[in-house]
Amino acid sequence: MNFYEGSLVATGLKVGLVVARFNSLVTEQLLLGAADVLRRHGVKDADIDVFRCPGTFELSSLLRRVARSGRYDAVVALGAVIRGGTPHFEYVAGEATKGVAQVALEAECAVSMGILTCDTMEQALERAGVKAGNKGAEAAVAAIEQANVLREAGKVPSPRRAE
Ligand code: INI
């Protein structure tokens, strides 16, 4: 058996972080969490580029452009959708998730999703570093692992022909 998996060593990786401005109180914490993890796993500061878009709905189109540039080993989408009192929540959360999934399937690089979907701002802040971890940091760890396993998958030797 041969196993292929991604390490969490991020030395030499180039990463694009795509961040929604909407609910920036939360998304800026997701960004800090993601950047902190990347640096601590060995990514150089100069190899982390941050792109900002208006809201979570816009994340996937910018994410796609960044992923397609060919400059990154991984791109990470960071956003926060908070239910509040309107049905808008469902549309924004649903479309963003579908959009990021579509980018992930098309992209040559790793794509990870750090989008919070919460009922309240309090819950969102809890998941952005206050209490229950940081979704941005988790997404950055996933991006590193996926970038490395994608690289490994590209090195799988072709089957030897029978003589
Ligand atoms: N954008 C978010 O990032 N989070 C939200 O909670 C949110 N809500 O609930 O409305 C939100 N809306 C804006 C949306 O992402 C677009 O920017 C807007 O519809 C313009 O296209």
Coordinates of C-alpha atoms and ligand atoms in Angstrom, one line a residue:
M1 CA 0.0 0.0 0.0
N2 CA 1.1 3.5 -0.7
F3 CA -0.2 6.4 1.4
Y4 CA -0.1 10.0 0.3
E5 CA -0.9 12.8 2.8
G6 CA -0.1 16.4 3.4
S7 CA 2.3 17.5 6.0
L8 CA 1.7 20.7 8.1
V9 CA 5.1 22.1 7.1
A10 CA 4.3 25.3 5.2
T11 CA 7.9 26.5 4.4
G12 CA 8.0 27.9 0.9
L13 CA 4.2 28.0 0.4
K14 CA 2.5 31.1 -1.1
V15 CA -1.0 31.8 0.2
G16 CA -3.8 34.1 -0.8
L17 CA -6.2 35.1 1.9
V18 CA -9.6 36.4 0.6
V19 CA -11.5 38.3 3.3
A20 CA -15.0 39.8 3.3
R21 CA -15.4 43.2 4.9
F22 CA -19.0 42.6 6.0
N23 CA -19.0 41.8 9.7
S24 CA -15.4 43.0 9.8
L25 CA -15.3 42.8 13.6
V26 CA -15.4 39.0 13.1
T27 CA -13.6 38.7 9.8
E28 CA -10.6 40.7 10.9
Q29 CA -10.2 38.2 13.7
L30 CA -10.4 35.3 11.2
L31 CA -7.7 37.0 9.2
L32 CA -5.4 37.4 12.2
G33 CA -6.0 33.7 13.2
A34 CA -5.2 32.5 9.6
A35 CA -2.1 34.7 9.2
D36 CA -0.8 33.6 12.7
V37 CA -1.1 29.9 11.8
L38 CA 0.6 30.4 8.4
R39 CA 3.5 32.2 9.9
R40 CA 3.9 29.7 12.8
H41 CA 4.0 26.9 10.2
G42 CA 6.7 28.5 8.2
V43 CA 5.1 30.8 5.6
K44 CA 7.1 34.0 5.1
D45 CA 5.2 37.2 5.6
A46 CA 6.0 38.3 2.1
D47 CA 4.4 35.1 0.8
I48 CA 1.0 35.9 2.3
D49 CA -1.3 38.2 0.2
V50 CA -4.5 39.5 1.5
F51 CA -7.5 40.4 -0.8
R52 CA -10.6 42.1 0.5
C53 CA -14.1 42.0 -1.0
P54 CA -17.4 43.7 0.2
G55 CA -19.2 40.7 1.6
T56 CA -19.3 36.9 1.8
F57 CA -21.4 36.7 -1.3
E58 CA -18.5 38.3 -3.3
L59 CA -15.9 35.9 -1.8
S60 CA -16.1 33.2 -4.4
S61 CA -15.6 35.4 -7.5
L62 CA -12.5 37.1 -6.0
L63 CA -11.3 33.7 -4.7
R64 CA -11.6 32.3 -8.2
R65 CA -9.6 35.1 -9.7
V66 CA -6.9 34.8 -7.0
A67 CA -6.7 31.0 -7.4
R68 CA -6.5 31.2 -11.2
S69 CA -3.6 33.6 -11.1
G70 CA -1.3 30.6 -10.6
R71 CA 0.7 32.5 -8.0
Y72 CA -0.5 30.6 -4.9
D73 CA -0.2 27.1 -3.5
A74 CA -3.4 27.7 -1.4
V75 CA -6.2 30.3 -1.2
V76 CA -8.5 30.7 1.8
A77 CA -11.9 32.3 1.9
L78 CA -12.7 34.1 5.2
G79 CA -16.2 35.5 5.9
A80 CA -18.9 35.6 8.5
V81 CA -22.6 35.3 7.8
I82 CA -24.8 36.1 10.8
R83 CA -28.5 35.3 10.7
G84 CA -30.0 38.3 12.3
G85 CA -33.7 38.9 11.3
T86 CA -33.6 38.5 7.5
P87 CA -33.8 35.6 5.1
H88 CA -30.9 37.2 3.3
F89 CA -28.7 35.0 5.5
E90 CA -29.8 31.8 3.8
Y91 CA -29.0 33.1 0.3
V92 CA -25.6 34.6 1.2
A93 CA -24.5 31.5 3.2
G94 CA -25.8 29.1 0.5
E95 CA -24.3 30.9 -2.5
A96 CA -21.0 31.5 -0.8
T97 CA -20.6 27.8 0.1
K98 CA -21.6 26.7 -3.4
G99 CA -19.2 29.2 -4.9
V100 CA -16.2 28.2 -2.8
A101 CA -16.9 24.5 -3.6
Q102 CA -17.0 25.3 -7.3
V103 CA -13.7 27.2 -7.1
A104 CA -12.1 24.3 -5.2
L105 CA -13.1 21.9 -7.9
E106 CA -11.7 24.0 -10.7
A107 CA -8.6 25.3 -9.0
E108 CA -5.1 23.8 -9.4
C109 CA -4.2 25.0 -5.9
A110 CA -5.6 24.2 -2.5
V111 CA -8.8 26.0 -1.6
S112 CA -10.1 26.1 2.0
M113 CA -13.2 27.7 3.5
G114 CA -13.2 29.7 6.7
I115 CA -16.7 31.0 6.6
L116 CA -18.7 31.2 9.8
T117 CA -22.5 30.8 9.7
C118 CA -23.9 31.8 13.0
D119 CA -27.2 32.9 14.6
T120 CA -25.7 35.8 16.5
M121 CA -22.7 38.1 16.6
E122 CA -21.8 36.6 20.0
Q123 CA -21.5 33.1 18.5
A124 CA -19.5 34.4 15.6
L125 CA -17.0 36.2 17.9
E126 CA -16.7 33.0 20.0
R127 CA -15.7 31.1 16.8
A128 CA -13.3 33.9 15.8
G129 CA -10.9 33.5 18.6
V130 CA -12.8 34.6 21.7
K131 CA -13.8 31.2 23.1
A132 CA -14.3 28.3 20.7
G133 CA -11.2 28.4 18.5
N134 CA -10.7 30.4 15.4
K135 CA -12.3 29.3 12.2
G136 CA -9.7 31.3 10.2
A137 CA -6.9 29.5 11.9
E138 CA -8.5 26.1 11.2
A139 CA -9.0 27.0 7.6
A140 CA -5.3 27.9 7.3
V141 CA -4.2 24.6 8.7
A142 CA -6.5 22.8 6.2
A143 CA -5.0 24.9 3.4
I144 CA -1.5 23.9 4.3
E145 CA -2.4 20.2 4.5
Q146 CA -4.3 20.3 1.2
A147 CA -1.6 22.2 -0.6
N148 CA 0.9 19.6 0.5
V149 CA -1.2 16.6 -0.4
L150 CA -2.0 18.0 -3.8
R151 CA 1.7 18.3 -4.4
E152 CA 2.2 14.7 -3.3
A153 CA -0.6 13.5 -5.5
G154 CA 1.1 15.1 -8.5
K155 CA 4.2 13.0 -7.8
V156 CA 2.5 9.6 -7.8
P157 CA 4.5 7.5 -10.3
S158 CA 2.7 6.1 -13.3
P159 CA 2.2 2.4 -13.2
R160 CA 5.0 0.3 -14.5
R161 CA 4.2 -1.6 -17.8
A162 CA 4.4 -5.4 -17.7
E163 CA 7.5 -6.5 -19.7
Ligands
INI1 N1 -22.5 39.5 4.0 C1 -21.8 38.9 4.9 O1 -20.6 38.7 4.7 N2 -22.4 38.5 6.0 C2 -23.7 38.6 6.3 O2 -24.2 38.2 7.4 C3 -24.5 39.3 5.3 N3 -25.9 39.5 5.6 O3 -26.5 38.8 6.5 O4 -26.5 40.3 4.9 C4 -23.8 39.8 4.2 N4 -24.5 40.4 3.2 C5 -23.9 41.1 2.1 C6 -23.6 40.3 1.0 O5 -22.5 39.4 1.2 C7 -23.2 41.1 -0.3 O6 -22.0 41.8 0.0 C8 -24.3 42.0 -0.7 O7 -25.5 41.3 -0.9 C9 -24.0 42.7 -2.0 O8 -23.8 41.8 -3.1

